[in-house]
């Protein structure tokens, strides 16, 4: 008997650019496509939770509406939370109160999913499961909390930040978990160039995180790790064990800034890119 493939879903982060991922996941939901294992980083972790709950509205509201509200970034965020992004407001007022995000059913179901978060004291990205999700969405908030832009999040005695410090596209984790086929959704179009951090970023990292030199070292080589992960994906694509879905065109949306019109365009692009590759996706996933 032929051995069944273990299908993995791998989601990059990208802040507001996650609107693309939200649209792609909405397509998967509408077509009743499930996977055996899934892993998400940063905004990809939050969108993954919504997808696994079968709730398209959570991803849509976060990606197109809540994230770009002016109270969530810049001066209003600095005044309310002391950092560039008001993640507490985004998760409590947005996802929990307005969108009604409730992770209890997902925690009880406990599918084979993982979220990557950076543990400051361990100096590495660690993995949490659906069983670890808390009602206050603290773990999900920590998964999106980038250095400098947000406060360090405390969760069950650990100090955590965005796992994208080392694992922007967690393809290695999917391979470690034994996936034989992987659907990878990224938020950067072909030709995207990730640059090294600026001298100002390096200065702020030293000032703000003097007790965590390993985290500073990891952050300094994020661009190198990104290309390593993309190289792994390219090799898996060549072998036929990976399918990469990425924006087919560039829509001007930043990590922290975007307007609802462009975010809607990016969301719609995620959906339409999946639809355009429907037959290819079905063949790859064995859904023919």
PDB file of N, CA and C in Angstrom, residues 22-126:
ATOM      1  N   UNK A  22      -4.609  35.976   4.709  1.00  0.00           N
ATOM      2  CA  UNK A  22      -6.010  35.848   5.122  1.00  0.00           C
ATOM      3  C   UNK A  22      -6.891  35.501   3.931  1.00  0.00           C
ATOM      4  N   UNK A  23      -6.640  36.142   2.789  1.00  0.00           N
ATOM      5  CA  UNK A  23      -7.413  35.827   1.594  1.00  0.00           C
ATOM      6  C   UNK A  23      -7.168  34.411   1.095  1.00  0.00           C
ATOM      7  N   UNK A  24      -5.903  33.981   1.136  1.00  0.00           N
ATOM      8  CA  UNK A  24      -5.565  32.619   0.701  1.00  0.00           C
ATOM      9  C   UNK A  24      -6.210  31.577   1.610  1.00  0.00           C
ATOM     10  N   UNK A  25      -6.225  31.844   2.912  1.00  0.00           N
ATOM     11  CA  UNK A  25      -6.832  30.908   3.855  1.00  0.00           C
ATOM     12  C   UNK A  25      -8.350  30.879   3.707  1.00  0.00           C
ATOM     13  N   UNK A  26      -8.940  32.021   3.354  1.00  0.00           N
ATOM     14  CA  UNK A  26     -10.385  32.043   3.107  1.00  0.00           C
ATOM     15  C   UNK A  26     -10.725  31.115   1.940  1.00  0.00           C
ATOM     16  N   UNK A  27      -9.850  31.085   0.929  1.00  0.00           N
ATOM     17  CA  UNK A  27     -10.067  30.178  -0.205  1.00  0.00           C
ATOM     18  C   UNK A  27     -10.010  28.723   0.262  1.00  0.00           C
ATOM     19  N   UNK A  28      -9.022  28.405   1.099  1.00  0.00           N
ATOM     20  CA  UNK A  28      -8.919  27.038   1.620  1.00  0.00           C
ATOM     21  C   UNK A  28     -10.169  26.660   2.409  1.00  0.00           C
ATOM     22  N   UNK A  29     -10.685  27.610   3.199  1.00  0.00           N
ATOM     23  CA  UNK A  29     -11.891  27.351   3.988  1.00  0.00           C
ATOM     24  C   UNK A  29     -13.083  27.106   3.072  1.00  0.00           C
ATOM     25  N   UNK A  30     -13.249  27.963   2.071  1.00  0.00           N
ATOM     26  CA  UNK A  30     -14.389  27.827   1.158  1.00  0.00           C
ATOM     27  C   UNK A  30     -14.347  26.516   0.386  1.00  0.00           C
ATOM     28  N   UNK A  31     -13.151  25.985   0.179  1.00  0.00           N
ATOM     29  CA  UNK A  31     -13.013  24.737  -0.574  1.00  0.00           C
ATOM     30  C   UNK A  31     -12.809  23.527   0.335  1.00  0.00           C
ATOM     31  N   UNK A  32     -13.034  23.741   1.621  1.00  0.00           N
ATOM     32  CA  UNK A  32     -13.027  22.649   2.616  1.00  0.00           C
ATOM     33  C   UNK A  32     -11.730  21.850   2.583  1.00  0.00           C
ATOM     34  N   UNK A  33     -10.625  22.568   2.450  1.00  0.00           N
ATOM     35  CA  UNK A  33      -9.325  21.906   2.400  1.00  0.00           C
ATOM     36  C   UNK A  33      -8.676  21.929   3.776  1.00  0.00           C
ATOM     37  N   UNK A  34      -8.331  20.757   4.262  1.00  0.00           N
ATOM     38  CA  UNK A  34      -7.670  20.615   5.560  1.00  0.00           C
ATOM     39  C   UNK A  34      -6.290  20.005   5.364  1.00  0.00           C
ATOM     40  N   UNK A  35      -5.429  20.198   6.340  1.00  0.00           N
ATOM     41  CA  UNK A  35      -4.066  19.668   6.278  1.00  0.00           C
ATOM     42  C   UNK A  35      -3.791  18.818   7.506  1.00  0.00           C
ATOM     43  N   UNK A  36      -2.662  18.107   7.473  1.00  0.00           N
ATOM     44  CA  UNK A  36      -2.317  17.240   8.600  1.00  0.00           C
ATOM     45  C   UNK A  36      -1.555  17.980   9.696  1.00  0.00           C
ATOM     46  N   UNK A  37      -0.799  19.001   9.294  1.00  0.00           N
ATOM     47  CA  UNK A  37       0.015  19.769  10.242  1.00  0.00           C
ATOM     48  C   UNK A  37       0.085  21.200   9.731  1.00  0.00           C
ATOM     49  N   UNK A  38       0.151  22.149  10.650  1.00  0.00           N
ATOM     50  CA  UNK A  38       0.252  23.545  10.237  1.00  0.00           C
ATOM     51  C   UNK A  38       1.106  24.316  11.230  1.00  0.00           C
ATOM     52  N   UNK A  39       1.800  25.326  10.711  1.00  0.00           N
ATOM     53  CA  UNK A  39       2.680  26.129  11.563  1.00  0.00           C
ATOM     54  C   UNK A  39       2.626  27.566  11.077  1.00  0.00           C
ATOM     55  N   UNK A  40       2.541  28.504  12.026  1.00  0.00           N
ATOM     56  CA  UNK A  40       2.456  29.911  11.671  1.00  0.00           C
ATOM     57  C   UNK A  40       3.382  30.766  12.506  1.00  0.00           C
ATOM     58  N   UNK A  41       3.839  31.845  11.908  1.00  0.00           N
ATOM     59  CA  UNK A  41       4.717  32.803  12.558  1.00  0.00           C
ATOM     60  C   UNK A  41       4.054  34.178  12.526  1.00  0.00           C
ATOM     61  N   UNK A  42       4.154  34.916  13.614  1.00  0.00           N
ATOM     62  CA  UNK A  42       3.694  36.298  13.692  1.00  0.00           C
ATOM     63  C   UNK A  42       2.212  36.390  13.318  1.00  0.00           C
ATOM     64  N   UNK A  43       1.846  37.306  12.419  1.00  0.00           N
ATOM     65  CA  UNK A  43       0.438  37.416  12.034  1.00  0.00           C
ATOM     66  C   UNK A  43      -0.059  36.109  11.422  1.00  0.00           C
ATOM     67  N   UNK A  44       0.855  35.342  10.837  1.00  0.00           N
ATOM     68  CA  UNK A  44       0.478  34.045  10.287  1.00  0.00           C
ATOM     69  C   UNK A  44      -0.034  33.093  11.343  1.00  0.00           C
ATOM     70  N   UNK A  45       0.447  33.229  12.590  1.00  0.00           N
ATOM     71  CA  UNK A  45      -0.023  32.384  13.683  1.00  0.00           C
ATOM     72  C   UNK A  45      -1.471  32.706  14.024  1.00  0.00           C
ATOM     73  N   UNK A  46      -1.804  34.001  14.057  1.00  0.00           N
ATOM     74  CA  UNK A  46      -3.169  34.417  14.378  1.00  0.00           C
ATOM     75  C   UNK A  46      -4.129  33.988  13.271  1.00  0.00           C
ATOM     76  N   UNK A  47      -3.723  34.205  12.034  1.00  0.00           N
ATOM     77  CA  UNK A  47      -4.568  33.825  10.906  1.00  0.00           C
ATOM     78  C   UNK A  47      -4.745  32.317  10.836  1.00  0.00           C
ATOM     79  N   UNK A  48      -3.715  31.582  11.212  1.00  0.00           N
ATOM     80  CA  UNK A  48      -3.804  30.126  11.246  1.00  0.00           C
ATOM     81  C   UNK A  48      -4.854  29.671  12.249  1.00  0.00           C
ATOM     82  N   UNK A  49      -4.875  30.311  13.416  1.00  0.00           N
ATOM     83  CA  UNK A  49      -5.862  29.951  14.435  1.00  0.00           C
ATOM     84  C   UNK A  49      -7.275  30.154  13.903  1.00  0.00           C
ATOM     85  N   UNK A  50      -7.504  31.284  13.234  1.00  0.00           N
ATOM     86  CA  UNK A  50      -8.824  31.526  12.668  1.00  0.00           C
ATOM     87  C   UNK A  50      -9.191  30.503  11.613  1.00  0.00           C
ATOM     88  N   UNK A  51      -8.235  30.142  10.762  1.00  0.00           N
ATOM     89  CA  UNK A  51      -8.474  29.143   9.716  1.00  0.00           C
ATOM     90  C   UNK A  51      -8.842  27.788  10.316  1.00  0.00           C
ATOM     91  N   UNK A  52      -8.113  27.373  11.332  1.00  0.00           N
ATOM     92  CA  UNK A  52      -8.365  26.073  11.940  1.00  0.00           C
ATOM     93  C   UNK A  52      -9.684  26.040  12.703  1.00  0.00           C
ATOM     94  N   UNK A  53     -10.201  27.217  13.067  1.00  0.00           N
ATOM     95  CA  UNK A  53     -11.521  27.297  13.696  1.00  0.00           C
ATOM     96  C   UNK A  53     -12.621  27.390  12.641  1.00  0.00           C
ATOM     97  N   UNK A  54     -12.222  27.488  11.365  1.00  0.00           N
ATOM     98  CA  UNK A  54     -13.202  27.628  10.304  1.00  0.00           C
ATOM     99  C   UNK A  54     -13.872  28.984  10.288  1.00  0.00           C
ATOM    100  N   UNK A  55     -13.182  29.993  10.849  1.00  0.00           N
ATOM    101  CA  UNK A  55     -13.763  31.331  10.992  1.00  0.00           C
ATOM    102  C   UNK A  55     -13.034  32.314  10.086  1.00  0.00           C
ATOM    103  N   UNK A  56     -13.562  32.538   8.896  1.00  0.00           N
ATOM    104  CA  UNK A  56     -12.942  33.468   7.951  1.00  0.00           C
ATOM    105  C   UNK A  56     -13.008  34.906   8.446  1.00  0.00           C
ATOM    106  N   UNK A  57     -14.036  35.231   9.221  1.00  0.00           N
ATOM    107  CA  UNK A  57     -14.251  36.618   9.636  1.00  0.00           C
ATOM    108  C   UNK A  57     -13.123  37.129  10.516  1.00  0.00           C
ATOM    109  N   UNK A  58     -12.547  36.253  11.352  1.00  0.00           N
ATOM    110  CA  UNK A  58     -11.448  36.671  12.219  1.00  0.00           C
ATOM    111  C   UNK A  58     -10.281  37.171  11.380  1.00  0.00           C
ATOM    112  N   UNK A  59      -9.875  36.387  10.407  1.00  0.00           N
ATOM    113  CA  UNK A  59      -8.769  36.791   9.552  1.00  0.00           C
ATOM    114  C   UNK A  59      -9.086  38.036   8.755  1.00  0.00           C
ATOM    115  N   UNK A  60     -10.305  38.111   8.250  1.00  0.00           N
ATOM    116  CA  UNK A  60     -10.687  39.265   7.436  1.00  0.00           C
ATOM    117  C   UNK A  60     -10.696  40.548   8.268  1.00  0.00           C
ATOM    118  N   UNK A  61     -11.308  40.498   9.427  1.00  0.00           N
ATOM    119  CA  UNK A  61     -11.396  41.694  10.273  1.00  0.00           C
ATOM    120  C   UNK A  61     -10.017  42.157  10.735  1.00  0.00           C
ATOM    121  N   UNK A  62      -9.178  41.211  11.145  1.00  0.00           N
ATOM    122  CA  UNK A  62      -7.834  41.573  11.593  1.00  0.00           C
ATOM    123  C   UNK A  62      -7.022  42.158  10.448  1.00  0.00           C
ATOM    124  N   UNK A  63      -7.100  41.515   9.290  1.00  0.00           N
ATOM    125  CA  UNK A  63      -6.226  41.879   8.179  1.00  0.00           C
ATOM    126  C   UNK A  63      -6.660  43.151   7.465  1.00  0.00           C
ATOM    127  N   UNK A  64      -7.947  43.349   7.319  1.00  0.00           N
ATOM    128  CA  UNK A  64      -8.440  44.457   6.496  1.00  0.00           C
ATOM    129  C   UNK A  64      -8.882  45.660   7.320  1.00  0.00           C
ATOM    130  N   UNK A  65      -9.353  45.430   8.550  1.00  0.00           N
ATOM    131  CA  UNK A  65      -9.933  46.531   9.324  1.00  0.00           C
ATOM    132  C   UNK A  65      -9.156  46.892  10.596  1.00  0.00           C
ATOM    133  N   UNK A  66      -9.040  45.953  11.527  1.00  0.00           N
ATOM    134  CA  UNK A  66      -8.463  46.297  12.826  1.00  0.00           C
ATOM    135  C   UNK A  66      -7.021  46.761  12.747  1.00  0.00           C
ATOM    136  N   UNK A  67      -6.214  46.045  11.989  1.00  0.00           N
ATOM    137  CA  UNK A  67      -4.773  46.299  11.981  1.00  0.00           C
ATOM    138  C   UNK A  67      -4.384  47.689  11.533  1.00  0.00           C
ATOM    139  N   UNK A  68      -5.164  48.287  10.631  1.00  0.00           N
ATOM    140  CA  UNK A  68      -4.781  49.580  10.073  1.00  0.00           C
ATOM    141  C   UNK A  68      -5.420  50.764  10.778  1.00  0.00           C
ATOM    142  N   UNK A  69      -6.170  50.526  11.830  1.00  0.00           N
ATOM    143  CA  UNK A  69      -6.785  51.639  12.558  1.00  0.00           C
ATOM    144  C   UNK A  69      -5.706  52.541  13.142  1.00  0.00           C
ATOM    145  N   UNK A  70      -5.898  53.829  13.036  1.00  0.00           N
ATOM    146  CA  UNK A  70      -4.868  54.791  13.421  1.00  0.00           C
ATOM    147  C   UNK A  70      -4.488  54.711  14.896  1.00  0.00           C
ATOM    148  N   UNK A  71      -5.400  54.249  15.736  1.00  0.00           N
ATOM    149  CA  UNK A  71      -5.089  54.122  17.162  1.00  0.00           C
ATOM    150  C   UNK A  71      -4.094  53.011  17.451  1.00  0.00           C
ATOM    151  N   UNK A  72      -3.830  52.167  16.446  1.00  0.00           N
ATOM    152  CA  UNK A  72      -2.989  50.992  16.674  1.00  0.00           C
ATOM    153  C   UNK A  72      -1.512  51.186  16.354  1.00  0.00           C
ATOM    154  N   UNK A  73      -1.143  52.339  15.821  1.00  0.00           N
ATOM    155  CA  UNK A  73       0.275  52.534  15.515  1.00  0.00           C
ATOM    156  C   UNK A  73       0.636  54.014  15.602  1.00  0.00           C
ATOM    157  N   UNK A  74       1.941  54.268  15.668  1.00  0.00           N
ATOM    158  CA  UNK A  74       2.406  55.647  15.692  1.00  0.00           C
ATOM    159  C   UNK A  74       2.182  56.336  17.026  1.00  0.00           C
ATOM    160  N   UNK A  75       1.952  57.631  16.977  1.00  0.00           N
ATOM    161  CA  UNK A  75       1.812  58.432  18.195  1.00  0.00           C
ATOM    162  C   UNK A  75       0.683  57.956  19.107  1.00  0.00           C
ATOM    163  N   UNK A  76      -0.516  57.643  18.599  1.00  0.00           N
ATOM    164  CA  UNK A  76      -1.563  57.150  19.504  1.00  0.00           C
ATOM    165  C   UNK A  76      -1.137  55.897  20.265  1.00  0.00           C
ATOM    166  N   UNK A  77      -0.426  54.997  19.585  1.00  0.00           N
ATOM    167  CA  UNK A  77       0.041  53.781  20.245  1.00  0.00           C
ATOM    168  C   UNK A  77       1.119  54.102  21.285  1.00  0.00           C
ATOM    169  N   UNK A  78       2.020  55.024  20.941  1.00  0.00           N
ATOM    170  CA  UNK A  78       3.057  55.428  21.898  1.00  0.00           C
ATOM    171  C   UNK A  78       2.439  56.019  23.153  1.00  0.00           C
ATOM    172  N   UNK A  79       1.400  56.815  22.987  1.00  0.00           N
ATOM    173  CA  UNK A  79       0.757  57.454  24.138  1.00  0.00           C
ATOM    174  C   UNK A  79      -0.031  56.446  24.985  1.00  0.00           C
ATOM    175  N   UNK A  80      -0.619  55.456  24.346  1.00  0.00           N
ATOM    176  CA  UNK A  80      -1.468  54.509  25.084  1.00  0.00           C
ATOM    177  C   UNK A  80      -0.711  53.307  25.638  1.00  0.00           C
ATOM    178  N   UNK A  81       0.304  52.824  24.894  1.00  0.00           N
ATOM    179  CA  UNK A  81       0.994  51.603  25.333  1.00  0.00           C
ATOM    180  C   UNK A  81       2.499  51.751  25.417  1.00  0.00           C
ATOM    181  N   UNK A  82       3.030  52.911  24.996  1.00  0.00           N
ATOM    182  CA  UNK A  82       4.457  53.155  25.127  1.00  0.00           C
ATOM    183  C   UNK A  82       5.308  52.545  24.039  1.00  0.00           C
ATOM    184  N   UNK A  83       4.674  52.025  22.990  1.00  0.00           N
ATOM    185  CA  UNK A  83       5.407  51.429  21.867  1.00  0.00           C
ATOM    186  C   UNK A  83       4.741  51.810  20.556  1.00  0.00           C
ATOM    187  N   UNK A  84       5.435  51.537  19.454  1.00  0.00           N
ATOM    188  CA  UNK A  84       4.963  51.976  18.144  1.00  0.00           C
ATOM    189  C   UNK A  84       3.659  51.305  17.734  1.00  0.00           C
ATOM    190  N   UNK A  85       3.441  50.067  18.182  1.00  0.00           N
ATOM    191  CA  UNK A  85       2.206  49.353  17.849  1.00  0.00           C
ATOM    192  C   UNK A  85       1.448  49.015  19.120  1.00  0.00           C
ATOM    193  N   UNK A  86       0.151  49.297  19.128  1.00  0.00           N
ATOM    194  CA  UNK A  86      -0.698  49.031  20.299  1.00  0.00           C
ATOM    195  C   UNK A  86      -1.289  47.627  20.193  1.00  0.00           C
ATOM    196  N   UNK A  87      -0.458  46.645  20.457  1.00  0.00           N
ATOM    197  CA  UNK A  87      -0.910  45.265  20.308  1.00  0.00           C
ATOM    198  C   UNK A  87      -1.989  44.889  21.309  1.00  0.00           C
ATOM    199  N   UNK A  88      -1.922  45.437  22.518  1.00  0.00           N
ATOM    200  CA  UNK A  88      -2.957  45.108  23.508  1.00  0.00           C
ATOM    201  C   UNK A  88      -4.320  45.547  22.998  1.00  0.00           C
ATOM    202  N   UNK A  89      -4.381  46.752  22.458  1.00  0.00           N
ATOM    203  CA  UNK A  89      -5.649  47.237  21.917  1.00  0.00           C
ATOM    204  C   UNK A  89      -6.097  46.382  20.743  1.00  0.00           C
ATOM    205  N   UNK A  90      -5.173  46.055  19.852  1.00  0.00           N
ATOM    206  CA  UNK A  90      -5.512  45.268  18.671  1.00  0.00           C
ATOM    207  C   UNK A  90      -6.128  43.929  19.050  1.00  0.00           C
ATOM    208  N   UNK A  91      -5.540  43.271  20.040  1.00  0.00           N
ATOM    209  CA  UNK A  91      -6.022  41.938  20.403  1.00  0.00           C
ATOM    210  C   UNK A  91      -7.239  41.978  21.324  1.00  0.00           C
ATOM    211  N   UNK A  92      -7.246  42.885  22.303  1.00  0.00           N
ATOM    212  CA  UNK A  92      -8.366  42.927  23.235  1.00  0.00           C
ATOM    213  C   UNK A  92      -9.594  43.621  22.640  1.00  0.00           C
ATOM    214  N   UNK A  93      -9.411  44.832  22.155  1.00  0.00           N
ATOM    215  CA  UNK A  93     -10.537  45.583  21.608  1.00  0.00           C
ATOM    216  C   UNK A  93     -10.956  45.065  20.234  1.00  0.00           C
ATOM    217  N   UNK A  94      -9.963  44.666  19.437  1.00  0.00           N
ATOM    218  CA  UNK A  94     -10.259  44.212  18.089  1.00  0.00           C
ATOM    219  C   UNK A  94     -10.692  42.763  18.021  1.00  0.00           C
ATOM    220  N   UNK A  95      -9.736  41.870  18.197  1.00  0.00           N
ATOM    221  CA  UNK A  95     -10.021  40.451  18.001  1.00  0.00           C
ATOM    222  C   UNK A  95     -10.953  39.869  19.065  1.00  0.00           C
ATOM    223  N   UNK A  96     -10.693  40.153  20.329  1.00  0.00           N
ATOM    224  CA  UNK A  96     -11.472  39.516  21.392  1.00  0.00           C
ATOM    225  C   UNK A  96     -12.871  40.121  21.537  1.00  0.00           C
ATOM    226  N   UNK A  97     -12.941  41.447  21.616  1.00  0.00           N
ATOM    227  CA  UNK A  97     -14.232  42.077  21.884  1.00  0.00           C
ATOM    228  C   UNK A  97     -15.070  42.279  20.621  1.00  0.00           C
ATOM    229  N   UNK A  98     -14.475  42.845  19.579  1.00  0.00           N
ATOM    230  CA  UNK A  98     -15.262  43.164  18.381  1.00  0.00           C
ATOM    231  C   UNK A  98     -15.443  41.965  17.456  1.00  0.00           C
ATOM    232  N   UNK A  99     -14.391  41.192  17.255  1.00  0.00           N
ATOM    233  CA  UNK A  99     -14.517  40.017  16.381  1.00  0.00           C
ATOM    234  C   UNK A  99     -15.005  38.789  17.143  1.00  0.00           C
ATOM    235  N   UNK A 100     -14.965  38.861  18.468  1.00  0.00           N
ATOM    236  CA  UNK A 100     -15.440  37.744  19.277  1.00  0.00           C
ATOM    237  C   UNK A 100     -14.577  36.506  19.174  1.00  0.00           C
ATOM    238  N   UNK A 101     -13.267  36.688  19.029  1.00  0.00           N
ATOM    239  CA  UNK A 101     -12.376  35.531  18.899  1.00  0.00           C
ATOM    240  C   UNK A 101     -12.326  34.744  20.199  1.00  0.00           C
ATOM    241  N   UNK A 102     -12.680  33.487  20.132  1.00  0.00           N
ATOM    242  CA  UNK A 102     -12.705  32.584  21.277  1.00  0.00           C
ATOM    243  C   UNK A 102     -11.924  31.331  20.894  1.00  0.00           C
ATOM    244  N   UNK A 103     -10.785  31.116  21.550  1.00  0.00           N
ATOM    245  CA  UNK A 103      -9.915  29.998  21.169  1.00  0.00           C
ATOM    246  C   UNK A 103     -10.239  28.707  21.910  1.00  0.00           C
ATOM    247  N   UNK A 104     -11.225  28.730  22.789  1.00  0.00           N
ATOM    248  CA  UNK A 104     -11.526  27.521  23.569  1.00  0.00           C
ATOM    249  C   UNK A 104     -11.846  26.305  22.698  1.00  0.00           C
ATOM    250  N   UNK A 105     -12.673  26.433  21.662  1.00  0.00           N
ATOM    251  CA  UNK A 105     -12.942  25.257  20.819  1.00  0.00           C
ATOM    252  C   UNK A 105     -11.682  24.718  20.148  1.00  0.00           C
ATOM    253  N   UNK A 106     -10.798  25.625  19.736  1.00  0.00           N
ATOM    254  CA  UNK A 106      -9.552  25.196  19.094  1.00  0.00           C
ATOM    255  C   UNK A 106      -8.642  24.507  20.102  1.00  0.00           C
ATOM    256  N   UNK A 107      -8.592  25.053  21.300  1.00  0.00           N
ATOM    257  CA  UNK A 107      -7.770  24.446  22.355  1.00  0.00           C
ATOM    258  C   UNK A 107      -8.276  23.051  22.700  1.00  0.00           C
ATOM    259  N   UNK A 108      -9.575  22.889  22.753  1.00  0.00           N
ATOM    260  CA  UNK A 108     -10.156  21.587  23.089  1.00  0.00           C
ATOM    261  C   UNK A 108      -9.966  20.578  21.962  1.00  0.00           C
ATOM    262  N   UNK A 109     -10.092  21.063  20.720  1.00  0.00           N
ATOM    263  CA  UNK A 109      -9.876  20.189  19.568  1.00  0.00           C
ATOM    264  C   UNK A 109      -8.408  19.808  19.444  1.00  0.00           C
ATOM    265  N   UNK A 110      -7.517  20.779  19.732  1.00  0.00           N
ATOM    266  CA  UNK A 110      -6.060  20.577  19.752  1.00  0.00           C
ATOM    267  C   UNK A 110      -5.536  19.906  18.480  1.00  0.00           C
ATOM    268  N   UNK A 111      -5.726  20.559  17.327  1.00  0.00           N
ATOM    269  CA  UNK A 111      -5.187  19.995  16.085  1.00  0.00           C
ATOM    270  C   UNK A 111      -3.665  20.044  16.085  1.00  0.00           C
ATOM    271  N   UNK A 112      -3.059  19.371  15.145  1.00  0.00           N
ATOM    272  CA  UNK A 112      -1.593  19.343  15.054  1.00  0.00           C
ATOM    273  C   UNK A 112      -1.121  20.656  14.413  1.00  0.00           C
ATOM    274  N   UNK A 113      -1.017  21.687  15.254  1.00  0.00           N
ATOM    275  CA  UNK A 113      -0.573  22.995  14.799  1.00  0.00           C
ATOM    276  C   UNK A 113       0.470  23.532  15.765  1.00  0.00           C
ATOM    277  N   UNK A 114       1.310  24.433  15.279  1.00  0.00           N
ATOM    278  CA  UNK A 114       2.305  25.056  16.147  1.00  0.00           C
ATOM    279  C   UNK A 114       2.442  26.540  15.818  1.00  0.00           C
ATOM    280  N   UNK A 115       2.758  27.295  16.856  1.00  0.00           N
ATOM    281  CA  UNK A 115       3.051  28.715  16.736  1.00  0.00           C
ATOM    282  C   UNK A 115       4.482  28.924  17.194  1.00  0.00           C
ATOM    283  N   UNK A 116       5.236  29.686  16.436  1.00  0.00           N
ATOM    284  CA  UNK A 116       6.626  29.942  16.809  1.00  0.00           C
ATOM    285  C   UNK A 116       6.764  31.275  17.532  1.00  0.00           C
ATOM    286  N   UNK A 117       7.376  31.246  18.711  1.00  0.00           N
ATOM    287  CA  UNK A 117       7.637  32.476  19.469  1.00  0.00           C
ATOM    288  C   UNK A 117       9.082  32.468  19.953  1.00  0.00           C
ATOM    289  N   UNK A 118       9.654  33.640  20.029  1.00  0.00           N
ATOM    290  CA  UNK A 118      11.050  33.746  20.463  1.00  0.00           C
ATOM    291  C   UNK A 118      11.098  33.893  21.978  1.00  0.00           C
ATOM    292  N   UNK A 119      11.787  32.961  22.640  1.00  0.00           N
ATOM    293  CA  UNK A 119      11.972  32.981  24.090  1.00  0.00           C
ATOM    294  C   UNK A 119      13.247  33.764  24.395  1.00  0.00           C
ATOM    295  N   UNK A 120      13.105  34.915  25.018  1.00  0.00           N
ATOM    296  CA  UNK A 120      14.253  35.791  25.254  1.00  0.00           C
ATOM    297  C   UNK A 120      15.312  35.147  26.136  1.00  0.00           C
ATOM    298  N   UNK A 121      14.901  34.434  27.157  1.00  0.00           N
ATOM    299  CA  UNK A 121      15.879  33.865  28.085  1.00  0.00           C
ATOM    300  C   UNK A 121      16.580  32.639  27.507  1.00  0.00           C
ATOM    301  N   UNK A 122      15.864  31.871  26.681  1.00  0.00           N
ATOM    302  CA  UNK A 122      16.494  30.730  26.018  1.00  0.00           C
ATOM    303  C   UNK A 122      17.312  31.182  24.810  1.00  0.00           C
ATOM    304  N   UNK A 123      16.959  32.325  24.252  1.00  0.00           N
ATOM    305  CA  UNK A 123      17.664  32.816  23.065  1.00  0.00           C
ATOM    306  C   UNK A 123      17.392  31.994  21.834  1.00  0.00           C
ATOM    307  N   UNK A 124      16.126  31.574  21.659  1.00  0.00           N
ATOM    308  CA  UNK A 124      15.764  30.770  20.500  1.00  0.00           C
ATOM    309  C   UNK A 124      14.257  30.794  20.290  1.00  0.00           C
ATOM    310  N   UNK A 125      13.839  30.403  19.097  1.00  0.00           N
ATOM    311  CA  UNK A 125      12.419  30.271  18.814  1.00  0.00           C
ATOM    312  C   UNK A 125      11.926  28.935  19.361  1.00  0.00           C
ATOM    313  N   UNK A 126      10.833  28.993  20.100  1.00  0.00           N
ATOM    314  CA  UNK A 126      10.237  27.786  20.689  1.00  0.00           C
ATOM    315  C   UNK A 126       8.829  27.624  20.113  1.00  0.00           C
TER     316      UNK A 126
END
